[in-house]
Coordinates of C-alpha atoms and ligand atoms in Angstrom, one line a residue:
M279 CA -44.7 -13.4 73.3
S280 CA -43.8 -9.8 73.8
L281 CA -42.3 -8.4 76.5
R282 CA -41.5 -4.7 77.2
L283 CA -38.8 -3.5 79.8
T284 CA -38.7 0.5 80.2
I285 CA -36.4 1.6 82.5
L286 CA -38.1 4.5 84.4
G287 CA -35.0 5.4 87.0
S288 CA -31.8 4.4 86.5
G289 CA -29.8 7.4 89.2
T290 CA -28.7 6.1 92.0
S291 CA -30.2 7.1 95.1
H292 CA -29.3 10.8 95.7
G293 CA -31.1 11.2 91.8
I294 CA -29.2 13.2 89.4
P295 CA -28.0 16.2 89.0
M296 CA -27.4 15.4 93.3
I297 CA -28.3 18.6 95.1
A298 CA -26.1 21.3 95.2
C299 CA -23.8 19.4 93.1
D300 CA -21.5 21.5 90.2
C301 CA -19.7 18.4 88.4
A302 CA -20.0 17.8 84.8
V303 CA -22.9 14.8 84.7
C304 CA -24.8 17.1 87.2
T305 CA -24.4 20.2 84.8
S306 CA -24.8 18.2 82.2
S307 CA -27.5 18.7 79.2
D308 CA -27.3 15.5 77.9
P309 CA -30.9 14.4 79.4
R310 CA -29.4 11.0 79.2
D311 CA -27.1 11.8 82.6
R312 CA -30.4 13.4 84.2
R313 CA -31.3 10.1 86.5
T314 CA -34.6 9.6 89.5
R315 CA -34.5 7.0 91.1
C316 CA -34.0 3.4 89.8
S317 CA -37.1 1.9 89.1
A318 CA -38.8 -0.6 86.0
L319 CA -41.8 -1.9 84.6
F320 CA -42.3 -5.3 82.9
G321 CA -44.9 -5.0 80.0
F322 CA -46.4 -8.6 78.9
N323 CA -49.7 -10.1 78.0
D324 CA -51.1 -6.4 78.2
R325 CA -50.5 -6.4 82.3
N326 CA -47.7 -4.4 83.6
L327 CA -45.7 -5.3 86.8
L328 CA -43.9 -2.5 88.0
V329 CA -40.5 -2.8 90.2
D330 CA -40.1 -0.6 93.5
T331 CA -41.5 2.5 94.1
G332 CA -38.9 5.9 94.5
P333 CA -39.6 9.4 95.5
E334 CA -40.0 9.9 91.9
M335 CA -42.6 6.8 91.1
R336 CA -45.2 9.3 90.5
L337 CA -43.2 12.0 88.1
Q338 CA -41.5 8.6 86.1
C339 CA -45.5 7.6 85.2
I340 CA -46.2 10.3 83.7
A341 CA -42.7 11.1 82.3
S342 CA -43.4 7.1 80.3
N343 CA -46.7 7.3 80.4
V344 CA -47.6 4.4 82.2
R345 CA -51.7 4.2 82.7
Q346 CA -51.8 0.8 84.1
V347 CA -50.2 -1.0 87.0
H348 CA -51.5 -4.6 87.6
A349 CA -49.1 -5.3 90.1
I350 CA -45.8 -4.8 92.1
W351 CA -42.8 -6.2 93.2
Y352 CA -40.7 -4.8 95.4
T353 CA -36.2 -5.7 95.8
H354 CA -36.4 -5.1 99.0
H355 CA -37.2 -1.6 101.2
H356 CA -34.6 0.7 101.0
A357 CA -35.7 4.4 100.6
D358 CA -34.8 4.8 97.0
H359 CA -36.9 2.0 96.3
V360 CA -40.1 2.5 98.1
V361 CA -41.0 5.8 99.5
G362 CA -42.7 6.5 96.3
L363 CA -45.5 3.7 97.7
D364 CA -48.2 6.0 98.4
D365 CA -48.4 7.2 94.9
L366 CA -49.8 3.7 94.0
R367 CA -53.4 4.9 95.0
R368 CA -53.6 6.5 91.5
F369 CA -53.4 2.9 90.8
N370 CA -56.0 1.6 92.7
W371 CA -58.0 4.3 91.2
L372 CA -57.1 3.4 88.2
M373 CA -57.6 -0.3 88.3
G374 CA -60.9 -0.4 90.4
G375 CA -59.5 -2.0 93.8
P376 CA -57.1 -3.0 95.1
L377 CA -52.7 -4.1 93.7
P378 CA -51.2 -7.1 94.9
V379 CA -47.9 -6.1 96.3
F380 CA -44.6 -9.8 95.3
A381 CA -41.9 -9.1 98.3
S382 CA -39.7 -11.3 100.4
E383 CA -41.3 -12.2 103.6
R384 CA -38.4 -9.6 105.5
T385 CA -39.1 -7.2 102.6
L386 CA -43.4 -7.2 103.4
G387 CA -42.2 -7.1 107.2
E388 CA -39.9 -4.1 106.6
L389 CA -42.6 -2.2 104.5
R390 CA -46.1 -2.8 106.9
R391 CA -43.3 -0.9 109.7
M392 CA -42.2 1.8 107.2
F393 CA -45.8 2.5 106.1
S394 CA -47.6 1.0 108.6
Y395 CA -50.5 3.4 107.9
A396 CA -51.2 1.4 104.5
F397 CA -51.6 -2.0 105.9
D398 CA -53.5 -1.1 109.5
A399 CA -54.8 2.0 108.4
P400 CA -56.2 4.1 111.6
P401 CA -59.0 5.6 111.8
G402 CA -59.8 8.9 109.8
Y403 CA -57.6 7.5 107.4
E404 CA -59.9 5.4 105.3
S405 CA -59.9 6.4 102.1
A406 CA -56.5 8.3 101.9
I407 CA -54.2 4.9 101.5
P408 CA -52.9 3.0 99.1
A409 CA -55.2 -0.6 99.2
L410 CA -52.5 -3.3 98.6
L411 CA -52.3 -7.5 99.3
P412 CA -49.5 -8.3 100.6
R413 CA -47.1 -11.5 98.7
A414 CA -44.7 -13.2 100.0
I415 CA -42.0 -14.2 97.0
E416 CA -41.0 -18.0 98.2
G417 CA -39.6 -19.0 94.6
P418 CA -40.9 -18.8 90.5
F419 CA -44.9 -18.7 90.2
E420 CA -47.0 -17.7 87.0
L421 CA -48.0 -13.9 86.9
F422 CA -50.7 -13.3 84.2
D423 CA -49.8 -16.1 81.9
R424 CA -46.4 -15.9 82.4
T425 CA -43.3 -17.7 84.9
V426 CA -41.9 -14.7 86.9
T427 CA -38.6 -16.2 88.8
P428 CA -37.2 -14.6 92.0
L429 CA -33.6 -14.1 91.6
P430 CA -31.9 -14.1 95.1
Y431 CA -28.4 -11.5 95.9
F432 CA -26.8 -9.9 98.3
H433 CA -26.3 -6.0 99.1
G434 CA -23.9 -5.9 101.2
S435 CA -25.4 -8.2 104.0
L436 CA -28.9 -7.5 102.6
P437 CA -30.8 -10.4 100.5
V438 CA -32.6 -8.5 97.6
L439 CA -34.7 -10.3 95.4
G440 CA -34.1 -9.6 91.4
V441 CA -36.8 -11.0 88.9
R442 CA -36.4 -13.1 85.6
I443 CA -39.2 -13.2 83.6
G444 CA -38.7 -15.0 80.2
A445 CA -35.2 -14.1 78.8
A446 CA -34.5 -11.0 80.1
A447 CA -33.7 -10.2 83.7
Y448 CA -33.8 -7.2 86.0
V449 CA -31.0 -6.9 89.1
P450 CA -30.3 -3.9 90.7
D451 CA -29.1 -3.1 94.4
V452 CA -25.8 -6.0 94.1
N453 CA -22.5 -6.6 95.3
R454 CA -23.0 -10.6 94.9
I455 CA -24.3 -13.3 93.5
P456 CA -24.3 -16.4 94.3
E457 CA -23.8 -19.3 92.1
E458 CA -27.3 -20.8 92.4
T459 CA -28.3 -17.6 91.0
M460 CA -25.9 -17.7 87.9
S461 CA -27.3 -20.5 86.8
L462 CA -31.1 -18.9 86.9
L463 CA -28.9 -16.3 84.8
R464 CA -28.7 -18.6 81.5
G465 CA -29.1 -17.4 78.3
L466 CA -30.6 -14.0 78.9
D467 CA -31.6 -11.3 76.3
V468 CA -31.4 -9.1 78.2
L469 CA -29.5 -8.1 81.6
V470 CA -30.1 -4.5 83.8
L471 CA -27.2 -4.4 86.2
D472 CA -25.8 -2.3 88.6
A473 CA -22.7 0.0 88.1
L474 CA -22.8 2.5 90.2
R475 CA -19.4 4.4 89.4
V476 CA -15.4 3.7 89.0
R477 CA -14.7 3.2 92.3
A478 CA -15.5 0.2 94.9
H479 CA -18.7 0.1 97.4
P480 CA -19.5 -1.7 100.2
T481 CA -23.2 -2.7 98.8
H482 CA -22.5 -2.1 94.7
F483 CA -20.9 -3.4 92.1
N484 CA -18.9 -0.2 90.1
L485 CA -17.9 -0.5 87.2
E486 CA -15.3 -2.8 86.8
E487 CA -17.0 -5.9 88.6
A488 CA -20.4 -4.8 86.5
I489 CA -18.2 -5.8 83.5
R490 CA -17.0 -8.9 84.6
V491 CA -20.2 -10.4 85.9
A492 CA -22.1 -9.1 82.7
E493 CA -19.3 -10.5 80.5
R494 CA -20.3 -14.5 82.3
I495 CA -23.4 -14.1 81.9
G496 CA -23.4 -13.5 78.8
A497 CA -26.5 -11.6 78.1
A498 CA -27.5 -10.7 74.4
R499 CA -27.3 -7.4 74.9
T500 CA -27.0 -6.0 79.6
Y501 CA -27.2 -2.2 80.1
F502 CA -26.2 -1.2 83.6
T503 CA -28.3 1.1 85.8
H504 CA -28.2 2.4 89.5
I505 CA -25.9 5.1 88.1
A506 CA -24.0 7.9 90.6
H507 CA -23.1 11.5 89.2
E508 CA -19.1 9.7 88.3
L509 CA -20.4 8.7 85.1
G510 CA -21.8 10.6 82.2
H511 CA -24.0 9.3 79.7
A512 CA -21.7 9.6 76.8
E513 CA -18.1 9.2 77.7
T514 CA -18.4 5.9 79.9
N515 CA -21.0 4.0 77.0
A516 CA -18.6 4.9 74.7
R517 CA -15.6 2.9 76.1
L518 CA -18.2 0.3 77.2
P519 CA -17.4 -3.3 75.1
A520 CA -19.9 -4.2 72.9
G521 CA -23.3 -5.6 73.9
M522 CA -22.9 -3.3 77.0
E523 CA -24.3 0.2 77.7
L524 CA -26.3 2.6 80.2
A525 CA -29.3 2.5 80.9
Y526 CA -31.0 6.0 80.8
D527 CA -34.7 7.5 82.2
G528 CA -37.2 6.3 79.6
L529 CA -35.4 3.7 77.9
V530 CA -37.8 1.5 76.4
I531 CA -36.1 -2.6 75.9
E532 CA -38.1 -5.3 73.6
S533 CA -37.5 -8.5 74.1
D534 CA -39.8 -11.6 74.4
Ligands
ZN770 ZN1 -22.4 15.7 90.8
ZN771 ZN1 -30.2 -0.4 97.9
ZN772 ZN1 -30.6 1.3 95.6

């Protein structure tokens, strides 16, 4: 059974280049140093599961030629992961109906608050809102004939749900993974893991922490994402351990 994981965006919350920054990465001519906000797409069984909808969701779907989305997964409610929600309207049109939205009960509550017009349409808004079917994640479930496993972990004090399908796991926005979740990360072919920058951060793994955790998890291939402007693509890749590299926007990873 084949699975295709597309990195739609590999950047941290500011995006790279950052506004008004003249550093070497923000001014780099390497296209892999241009990073939109963190998002990914799982494709399997002719279905697409979109993970998060950041501010560049529309542009990411155009860049990666995403023509269909059958369901959405929200890892958490931070703005860099959700503010593109309104553009899901286009997929309502393309798919001919409402879209299931999977998230924790808490994240769904935050989305209802942040996008109240979409969940509780005010008069006059009816035809201009995304049509979404909230689905609270309570544990592993079947989606499009595959088992989808939520991966609970922490991003500072905030609980986040990463996602595992088959031998591929997507784990952005994390600085602590409980042991019970580490046991859900055994036998991975592909791990996509948060690695923000070199310096420590209160809610994200820095590169050194991410490498240490990735070594423990031991996936055949590890890709780091949610990357800030301190990490240039080429020079960082050159010093990463074997089997680890930085993700970049548009990267397509095949697995099973
Ligand atoms: Zn910069
Ligand atoms: Zn976050
Ligand atoms: Zn984030």
